[in-house]
């Protein structure tokens, strides 16, 4: 059973992607008494390097990198695997985490020589926890390992929500935890049923054997619903707005940009790799319908929020909705395989560009709130003078959310629209466009207020560090640059799709 | 990579580069004095680089610039007006706060609007179009009054709506060609045989019509054009609306001969032409009347295009462009002139008002002016039927509206009894006015294919004059009963939409209530199970 | 006849479950849940999953129960019980839950034939890891990544619980666990039981390589003994700033990760063991993990710091 | 031999069952908490003791037998302490019998 | 009816009962307990899979058993975290009773 | 022999169940404290019976753990003691 081949070096990198942040968080726990960021930043930088090398190698070799833990073959053992999509996503996550970490030095830097304090220690360890969790979610090929990874994610995310310790954030964190746990347990039941039906939890093995029978349907139904709860898709979004709005800005940024994407990624995996083919049209339509409802309802709600961070949080729910439009689009697509279709590419691009844009937006919102001393949208007058770079970043990120050129969100939107038209899903096309208009509404509302004259009697804005502003701008810049990727479906995202390489 | 190609590219690169340079505060503060120079390369390109082109990036992006006759004609006019208006702005806005910001928006709008005339591929067109229409928001809402804010909001909302229509139309168009970013003409050539022809055409007309101000999508114009600073109004009313015109020219399958669709567009255009006159004559603000006049004229342009599409007549685009060029220069000159009149004492005004009279009546087709030339050139497209009669009658309407405008202009109160117009604003106005008189004469023959002598035939002269006379008579009647006319608010039907606002608000509140209900724990967790069960059943 | 045991057991479990959900007083609910946990450990026994039964007994009867009971003790005087919503909502919720349960029951009633199983595969390979207990082989060899990540989850849970410390108390000790009423019986129990318990705990860890038992079961028993001493005021909850304490928490996972990397050099794969040394390595890792688990569970029960650190 | 041992097992285990039964009847019937506690601890511990005794001959090896005895001792000790704790609790929280 | 089937039905019932409590209970502690009930049901599903997969000299398939052990640990950690949150919230003075939904803007910093 | 032991286990289980019900019904809180106690002994007995009946000696370890933790649970239960008396001030001695 012990395979003859030796570990390929690229595979070892996958292990590093999981282990580096874990080791980092353990190290902070024991060593980081006074300066946790001194451990966290190098670890996140190394993590970024590892992720980029993996991404480049996958692109270079044109096939997925695989690693079998302990040398055990599935179904007995667990496999890590980086196909094009996974590689792109771990690189995305690593980059965002790194930039957020640079920004967060301003929030959670500890004083030199001082004794350990709560917020920095907790923040930096949990940030590394998130990194471990996300890398595992994107790389693991085993449904139960993915369950553990989801729990890692929840356990890292929830305390970040209530880092500040106020009543409201505690309440929000509790809600988040309970609902996420409800989602987890449904997922777990699904895993149990799948094991009972097929005797394996390896995604690649399941891909070959799943049948359209009762056990499989029920298992997938439970798993998808559970994951939706964690992705905060409407109408399961009860926890997200207070949680993401209550967390400190760097935490909100990673929560909104990355954490809600992980469950979506797993739904994608379940749908394309585990669900018996062809997937029923009605189920795909249901996913898209919930996505559409998310877009429309939560965009309107974002438009009506009085607070900037709540607005951004509702916008996250709306933007996550776009991702769910992918399912019927890919099914009715022109391409023989889903990952060659424009809908698939558009969905992934939407995921990535939203991640960068939303991270930038939350960080910008944090700086704006820091400078102005509040985040009431109506009283933001003068913000454009006080923190011009943050406002610019907010606007650029907003461009991506609105789907205006040349942002990445625009290309994604065009692809999704094209796929919707090709598959004659006009209602989806209409939703995409309407969502863009509503997004424009809430983004412009903020920008417009920011350029207004400051209200009389408002305290003068505080200065914020230029380096933090530039970090925010760089994320928005990436969201913008994504718009210059070539328009065709990227071959990269199809690497390693469809069973084994 | 030819010299002409580089010249065309510089037409786009220079204004963009200047706007980027405004990142430096020092540059930004001084930019207003230099914005007149931004469109110069484009002007040169229009004059010397006709027929040239350049591919700016390789496959699969294929961002392509090309300058055909239609594009060159509009580009030249637009560049001239941009430059003149920029020069005008430097004097007009001197010493006002926020000129740096103004310059940035100006340069971006300028780059986008010039871009629409030069690009040949769909993505670039969309980019240029979006940049022009979104940056114009900065010009519309430059003044910080409540009126400007409302106008800006309405403008933005409708501009985005238009973008949405256009985007969907483009997506449909691009489907017909197997490459990611097709050239416009490739995509349009494939359109008539597409099963999605109907939605594509409807979306195109909606999207570009919104920009042009075809009724009832014109509502933003009478709000937005008057509130901008004078040079910006000139650019908005003269040039930015042409982004819609060039859009229709480029994207409608004009030579495919689609009588039904063409007829529809003619009807829409003519309706707009008359409707705008009817509303325009009730207005009491000079700039608002001009804005309605733009709406009316754009209706005529749309009708020209529609007639051409119905007949499948070659050269339609060129004729429409000729008409658009005439309107571009005249309307620009009129807006700039209004600024001069407003800023000078009555005794300094006489000459200017006189010149303005000629310009204004040019829009109605005063013989020997650009208007007469444009109308004459476009006439054959309409044939002899009802449409032709209505098109001619539209000149009556224009006369009426312009006389109303002249009367308001004459009565404009002067801010300072001794103020004389400054050279800095007089000169650019004079250049544009002159250009509007001269340029069409130069272009008439190549565009229309008639000899200039034809214009002096008695029949042609009479055809141009009788609507003016009829308009004059009606105008006298109007001035008699003028005060009794109902005062239609600016933006007319938008006010009706305003009555829907409480309904929109109520819907928003209801959604909030529903959201609050859904975010209750028992409801949300029950939903979770409902979703699980539904998916189990569906899968 | 053995089915009779099963029937009675199921009936009792369902009663306890219904009781847990429906009883009004939250402390009663917790007690019913503890009872349910102990009954479930009998179920695991009946399913021949002895390792699980041990875990369930240790966790369901011990750790979870203690955590919930502590919460009750602090919640009771302060907060009123919430009321269940009205009958309409109850009926709707009941209906939904019933449909969900019915769907699951339907799956149970139609198992695939032949039933899929990895038992044969696990048996085939067990000699390579030199263990007698297949469950330990799965946890520490075949699926060791899950186990490793689960340890990270535990450390994160500790951090998460500590994150709830009020800022002023950071570094201090968790609130005292001691019973409010001094009692000779408790004192005696806390002096006599721990030696027993520690022996049992170590036995379970040691035994786990070849027989049911293992790190988690043993660790839980050890933790229970530590907590018992804290409750009887024979030991103080440790200050969370102590480096010694933190090293203990990290020790097990660190050894595990180190063994994983050593595997790359020794036998080519992360978390693989050279066949000759597999068993000693695994037992060493298990021992280290058990120690950490004991500390972690104790800390999780003790909760966030509730007093400022002593200088 | 085995028959004798089996018979011993059956008899002692049955006796243990009787004590369990008695304890349960006591639990069900006795009026107040302290007497119920009494019934529980005495009957159960005795019942468990008899069952352990009865099972000893059936043990395949000596380790198991020792464990069985250890369990009984443990339950005796723990039960005694726990019931004392409960009794103290009852005294604190309930009006006397 | 075989024992695994019986326990499987029991697991389904546990899940149903737990879900009922999870939906309805207004206090978070009761939700946590209900979540644990559902979790027990989920673990039992693994349990019957293990028992039904008995073979090769093992009384049960060891893989699901190992998964359950991991799952129990994770569920315990979740319970501990949730309880700590509940208690901390109580100290902060917020009512933990989940009667009303969170108003959208009661997030004063 | 196993049949007899299984039957005995079922009976003990039944009796334990009855006892549990009694305790859960109350009326006094102390009754509930006894529940864990009862499961320690009853559960231990059942485990032992089944261990011998099924020949799975490992189950004895379960009985061992149950016995060990039953006392622990009883202590824990007194911790979660209800009533205002303990909270209202005279608590910490």
PDB file of C-alpha atoms in Angstrom, chain C residues 111-116:
ATOM      1  CA  UNK C 111     -28.959   0.482   2.995  1.00  0.00           C
ATOM      2  CA  UNK C 112     -26.950  -0.359  -0.106  1.00  0.00           C
ATOM      3  CA  UNK C 113     -26.129  -3.993  -0.741  1.00  0.00           C
ATOM      4  CA  UNK C 114     -23.354  -4.951  -0.297  1.00  0.00           C
ATOM      5  CA  UNK C 115     -22.675  -2.417   2.366  1.00  0.00           C
ATOM      6  CA  UNK C 116     -19.551  -0.405   1.570  1.00  0.00           C
TER       7      UNK C 116
END
